[in-house]
Short mmCIF file of C-alpha atoms in Angstrom, two decimals:
data_model
loop_
_atom_site.label_atom_id
_atom_site.label_comp_id
_atom_site.label_asym_id
_atom_site.label_seq_id
_atom_site.Cartn_x
_atom_site.Cartn_y
_atom_site.Cartn_z
CA MET A 1 0.00 0.00 0.00
CA PRO A 2 1.48 3.38 -0.96
CA ALA A 3 2.14 6.03 1.68
CA ILE A 4 -0.69 8.52 1.14
CA GLY A 5 -0.17 12.17 2.03
CA ILE A 6 -2.68 15.00 1.98
CA ALA A 7 -1.80 18.63 1.27
CA LEU A 8 -4.18 21.16 2.84
CA GLY A 9 -4.23 24.61 1.23
CA GLY A 10 -5.12 28.00 2.68
CA GLY A 11 -8.36 29.97 2.60
CA PHE A 12 -9.30 31.37 6.04
CA ALA A 13 -12.79 30.15 7.05
CA ARG A 14 -13.00 28.14 3.84
CA GLY A 15 -10.45 25.82 5.43
CA ILE A 16 -13.29 24.23 7.40
CA ALA A 17 -13.93 22.29 4.17
CA HIS A 18 -10.78 20.29 4.99
CA ILE A 19 -12.72 18.61 7.79
CA GLY A 20 -15.16 17.17 5.27
CA VAL A 21 -12.29 15.77 3.20
CA LEU A 22 -10.68 14.11 6.23
CA LYS A 23 -14.06 12.84 7.41
CA VAL A 24 -14.67 10.91 4.19
CA LEU A 25 -11.17 9.45 4.18
CA GLU A 26 -11.72 8.10 7.69
CA GLU A 27 -15.20 6.78 6.91
CA GLU A 28 -13.82 4.91 3.91
CA GLY A 29 -10.86 3.50 5.82
CA ILE A 30 -8.27 5.19 3.61
CA PRO A 31 -5.13 5.71 5.70
CA VAL A 32 -3.41 9.10 5.69
CA ARG A 33 0.27 8.60 6.49
CA MET A 34 1.37 12.25 6.49
CA VAL A 35 -0.06 15.75 6.22
CA ALA A 36 1.31 19.11 5.09
CA GLY A 37 -0.59 22.33 5.67
CA THR A 38 -0.45 25.94 4.59
CA SER A 39 -2.18 28.76 6.47
CA VAL A 40 -5.57 27.49 7.70
CA GLY A 41 -4.49 24.11 6.33
CA ALA A 42 -1.69 24.21 8.90
CA ILE A 43 -4.23 24.76 11.69
CA MET A 44 -6.43 21.91 10.49
CA GLY A 45 -3.44 19.66 9.91
CA ALA A 46 -2.00 20.35 13.35
CA ALA A 47 -5.33 19.66 15.05
CA TYR A 48 -5.93 16.42 13.14
CA CYS A 49 -2.38 15.10 13.42
CA SER A 50 -2.27 15.93 17.14
CA GLY A 51 -5.13 13.52 17.75
CA LEU A 52 -8.42 15.42 17.46
CA THR A 53 -11.22 13.23 16.14
CA ILE A 54 -13.45 14.30 13.27
CA ALA A 55 -16.26 14.91 15.75
CA GLU A 56 -13.97 17.16 17.79
CA LEU A 57 -12.92 19.04 14.65
CA GLU A 58 -16.56 19.56 13.70
CA GLU A 59 -17.35 20.88 17.17
CA LEU A 60 -14.34 23.17 17.02
CA SER A 61 -15.44 24.57 13.66
CA HIS A 62 -18.76 25.68 15.17
CA ASN A 63 -17.06 27.68 17.90
CA VAL A 64 -14.31 29.60 16.13
CA ARG A 65 -14.52 33.09 14.68
CA PHE A 66 -11.97 35.49 13.21
CA THR A 67 -11.38 36.97 16.67
CA THR A 68 -10.51 33.50 18.01
CA PHE A 69 -7.18 33.83 16.24
CA ALA A 70 -6.66 37.54 15.73
CA ARG A 71 -6.87 40.93 17.36
CA TRP A 72 -6.78 44.27 15.63
CA THR A 73 -3.71 46.36 16.29
CA LEU A 74 -1.94 49.51 15.16
CA SER A 75 1.34 48.62 13.48
CA ARG A 76 3.31 49.59 10.41
CA TYR A 77 3.50 45.87 9.57
CA GLY A 78 -0.20 44.97 9.43
CA PHE A 79 -3.69 45.50 10.77
CA ALA A 80 -3.88 42.50 13.06
CA SER A 81 -1.80 40.20 15.20
CA ASN A 82 -2.46 36.46 15.35
CA ASP A 83 -0.91 36.11 18.79
CA ARG A 84 -4.27 34.90 20.13
CA MET A 85 -3.59 31.78 18.12
CA THR A 86 -0.98 30.79 20.71
CA ALA A 87 -3.56 30.30 23.46
CA PHE A 88 -6.00 28.74 21.00
CA LEU A 89 -3.48 26.12 19.87
CA GLN A 90 -2.26 25.42 23.40
CA ARG A 91 -5.76 24.58 24.59
CA THR A 92 -6.87 22.83 21.39
CA LEU A 93 -3.97 20.61 20.31
CA LYS A 94 -3.48 17.34 22.15
CA VAL A 95 0.30 17.58 21.79
CA GLN A 96 2.55 20.61 21.39
CA THR A 97 5.48 19.39 19.28
CA PHE A 98 5.90 17.87 15.83
CA GLU A 99 7.64 14.84 17.29
CA GLU A 100 4.55 13.95 19.36
CA MET A 101 2.12 14.06 16.44
CA ARG A 102 0.25 10.79 15.79
CA ILE A 103 0.63 11.50 12.06
CA PRO A 104 3.76 13.20 10.65
CA LEU A 105 3.06 16.87 9.87
CA GLY A 106 4.75 19.56 7.81
CA VAL A 107 3.86 23.25 8.24
CA THR A 108 4.88 25.77 5.60
CA ALA A 109 5.81 29.44 5.88
CA THR A 110 7.70 31.94 3.74
CA ASP A 111 10.91 33.71 4.74
CA PHE A 112 10.18 37.41 4.29
CA ASN A 113 13.79 38.36 3.58
CA THR A 114 14.82 35.57 1.21
CA GLY A 115 11.44 34.75 -0.31
CA LYS A 116 12.13 31.05 0.15
CA GLY A 117 9.66 28.56 1.47
CA THR A 118 10.28 27.03 4.89
CA VAL A 119 8.87 23.70 6.02
CA PHE A 120 8.71 22.96 9.74
CA THR A 121 8.71 19.32 10.83
CA SER A 122 10.31 19.43 14.28
CA GLY A 123 10.17 21.34 17.53
CA SER A 124 7.25 23.37 18.88
CA ILE A 125 4.19 23.52 16.65
CA ILE A 126 2.81 26.86 17.89
CA ASP A 127 4.93 29.52 16.18
CA PRO A 128 5.26 27.67 12.85
CA VAL A 129 1.47 27.53 12.57
CA ARG A 130 1.22 31.21 13.47
CA ALA A 131 3.83 32.02 10.82
CA SER A 132 2.02 29.91 8.23
CA CYS A 133 -1.11 32.00 8.89
CA ALA A 134 0.62 35.42 8.84
CA TYR A 135 -1.17 36.73 5.75
CA PRO A 136 0.82 39.73 4.43
CA GLY A 137 -0.92 43.06 4.78
CA MET A 138 -3.33 41.68 7.36
CA PHE A 139 -1.25 39.91 10.01
CA LEU A 140 2.10 40.87 11.47
CA PRO A 141 5.07 38.67 10.46
CA VAL A 142 6.18 36.07 13.00
CA GLU A 143 9.80 35.80 14.12
CA ILE A 144 11.28 32.33 14.56
CA ARG A 145 14.95 31.88 15.37
CA GLY A 146 15.93 35.26 13.93
CA SER A 147 13.93 34.92 10.70
CA TRP A 148 10.80 36.91 9.89
CA LEU A 149 8.16 34.65 8.38
CA VAL A 150 4.88 35.26 6.59
CA ASP A 151 2.09 33.12 5.14
CA GLY A 152 3.07 29.84 3.53
CA MET A 153 0.69 30.55 0.64
CA LEU A 154 3.36 32.75 -0.94
CA SER A 155 5.68 29.78 -1.42
CA TYR A 156 3.45 26.70 -1.07
CA PRO A 157 -0.19 27.58 -1.91
CA VAL A 158 -0.95 23.87 -1.66
CA PRO A 159 2.01 22.06 -0.03
CA THR A 160 2.37 19.06 -2.32
CA VAL A 161 6.12 19.48 -2.84
CA PRO A 162 6.85 19.30 0.92
CA LEU A 163 4.75 16.13 1.10
CA ARG A 164 6.88 14.51 -1.58
CA GLU A 165 9.99 15.51 0.35
CA MET A 166 8.47 13.97 3.50
CA GLY A 167 8.18 10.64 1.68
CA ALA A 168 4.61 10.56 0.37
CA GLU A 169 4.20 8.14 -2.53
CA ARG A 170 0.71 9.33 -3.38
CA VAL A 171 -0.36 12.94 -2.86
CA LEU A 172 -3.91 14.21 -2.53
CA ALA A 173 -4.05 18.00 -2.86
CA VAL A 174 -6.94 20.08 -1.55
CA GLN A 175 -7.23 23.51 -3.10
CA LEU A 176 -9.76 25.98 -1.69
CA LYS A 177 -10.17 27.94 -4.85
CA GLY A 178 -12.77 30.67 -4.66
CA GLN A 179 -13.20 34.29 -5.53
CA TRP A 180 -12.22 36.46 -2.58
CA SER A 181 -15.05 38.87 -3.30
CA LYS A 182 -18.41 37.88 -4.79
CA THR A 183 -19.03 41.41 -6.08
CA SER A 184 -17.61 43.02 -9.20
CA ALA A 185 -15.84 45.68 -7.16
CA PRO A 186 -13.80 45.15 -3.98
CA ARG A 187 -15.60 46.02 -0.77
CA HIS A 188 -12.50 46.93 1.20
CA TYR A 189 -8.73 46.63 1.54
CA PHE A 190 -8.83 42.93 2.39
CA ASP A 191 -10.71 42.13 -0.81
CA VAL A 192 -7.99 43.92 -2.78
CA ILE A 193 -5.07 42.03 -1.27
CA GLY A 194 -6.98 38.76 -1.14
CA GLN A 195 -7.95 38.80 -4.79
CA SER A 196 -4.44 39.91 -5.78
CA PHE A 197 -2.93 36.91 -4.00
CA ALA A 198 -5.52 34.59 -5.54
CA ILE A 199 -4.48 35.77 -9.01
CA ALA A 200 -0.77 35.32 -8.23
CA GLN A 201 -1.32 31.85 -6.80
CA GLU A 202 -3.25 30.73 -9.85
CA MET A 203 -0.37 31.82 -12.05
CA MET A 204 2.05 29.60 -10.08
CA SER A 205 -0.28 26.63 -9.68
CA SER A 206 1.57 24.40 -12.15
CA VAL A 207 4.36 23.78 -9.61
CA TRP A 208 2.23 22.29 -6.87
CA ARG A 209 -0.15 20.59 -9.30
CA ASN A 210 2.73 18.71 -10.89
CA ALA A 211 3.59 17.24 -7.50
CA ALA A 212 0.01 16.04 -6.90
CA ASP A 213 -1.58 12.78 -8.00
CA ILE A 214 -5.13 13.98 -7.36
CA VAL A 215 -6.32 17.56 -6.97
CA ILE A 216 -9.74 18.19 -5.48
CA GLU A 217 -11.36 21.61 -5.34
CA PRO A 218 -14.26 21.87 -2.88
CA ASP A 219 -16.71 24.40 -4.27
CA VAL A 220 -16.08 27.27 -1.84
CA ALA A 221 -16.68 30.06 -4.34
CA GLY A 222 -19.89 31.11 -2.57
CA PHE A 223 -18.18 31.56 0.80
CA ASP A 224 -16.43 34.65 2.13
CA TYR A 225 -13.07 34.46 3.88
CA ASP A 226 -14.76 35.05 7.27
CA ASP A 227 -17.81 32.78 6.81
CA PHE A 228 -17.10 30.82 9.98
CA LYS A 229 -20.82 30.70 10.78
CA ARG A 230 -21.39 28.45 7.75
CA ALA A 231 -19.26 25.62 9.10
CA ASP A 232 -21.76 22.86 8.33
CA GLU A 233 -22.02 23.94 4.69
CA LEU A 234 -18.25 24.14 4.34
CA ILE A 235 -17.79 20.66 5.80
CA ARG A 236 -20.41 19.41 3.36
CA VAL A 237 -18.65 20.79 0.27
CA GLY A 238 -15.45 19.14 1.48
CA GLU A 239 -17.27 15.82 1.79
CA LEU A 240 -18.74 16.14 -1.71
CA ALA A 241 -15.34 16.87 -3.21
CA MET A 242 -13.68 13.93 -1.50
CA ARG A 243 -16.45 11.49 -2.39
CA ASP A 244 -16.15 12.52 -6.01
CA ALA A 245 -12.44 11.65 -5.87
CA LEU A 246 -12.87 8.31 -4.06
CA PRO A 247 -12.81 6.04 -7.13
CA ALA A 248 -9.41 7.42 -8.13
CA VAL A 249 -8.04 7.16 -4.57
CA ARG A 250 -9.24 3.57 -4.20
CA LYS A 251 -7.21 2.63 -7.26
CA TRP A 252 -4.08 3.57 -5.30
CA LEU A 253 -4.90 0.72 -2.93
CA GLU A 254 -5.33 -1.75 -5.77
CA VAL A 255 -2.30 -1.16 -7.99
CA PRO A 256 1.43 -0.59 -7.47
CA ALA A 257 2.30 3.04 -6.63
CA GLU A 258 4.13 3.57 -9.93
CA ALA A 259 1.07 2.54 -11.97
CA ALA A 260 -1.40 5.21 -10.79
CA ALA A 261 -1.86 8.22 -13.06
CA PRO A 262 -2.41 11.80 -11.85
CA VAL A 263 -6.04 12.91 -11.81
CA ASN A 264 -7.63 16.33 -11.46
CA VAL A 265 -11.11 16.30 -9.94
CA LYS A 266 -13.62 19.14 -9.90
CA VAL A 267 -16.93 19.08 -8.08
CA PRO A 268 -20.30 20.49 -9.19
CA ALA A 269 -21.50 23.60 -7.36
CA LEU A 270 -23.42 23.25 -4.13
CA ILE A 271 -26.00 26.00 -3.77
CA ALA A 272 -25.74 27.54 -0.32
CA SER A 273 -28.03 30.21 1.03
CA PRO A 274 -26.18 33.36 2.06
CA VAL A 275 -25.99 34.17 5.76
CA PRO A 276 -26.25 37.83 6.75
CA ALA A 277 -23.05 39.27 8.18
CA ASP A 278 -22.95 40.42 11.79
#
């Protein structure tokens, strides 16, 4: 049986869809041997690999909001700090270091000075996850061992390459591809930077796609970056995407690793009723 790895991409609240993907894999008895996560994918990966059950992840998704992780601040480096994430991770994760994880985990970030991607696989989990979520222009950079780090999406939008380097023989990539703003014009500053990054990431997608065997794209286009209140819907679109990909994944368990061909899977739209903002 090949060593299956799953790469969890970024997308703020849309990352709740990752729970649906993991839920289906568990229900179908498909073993995940390693995980790599970027941004919110790093949070979900850390929680899952530390030992949280799917039920616990679902419960967690119903209780988090933007302010669970962030607080607004006045700084020349950004509008918010994600230092609240430290307490959140300390009380949520069942272990606090990479070495204690029940499933091997890689967390990506980007070195602000060199522009190179960094993959954390050892030591404390807390600051690497914070760094992976340090979205430029919104969150302050995070310093780790003398280096200033920002969001892993700049270097590893979907961390398939790190998974290969970790030893994955088959890589399932989860991309949370959706328009940042549903309107024709940006509503505010965060729409501008969010859509700009989405455009840049699409232009560089060939790198991570080439390292994936299967790419699934949960239909999160109808969800805003802060739609935490729609957790059940987001979990559902993740489930739909994973179930659509199941036939291809099951073939990995039937044939030698070298015989499986890469597949790209897209899922039909799920119509979700909009929820009024607070």
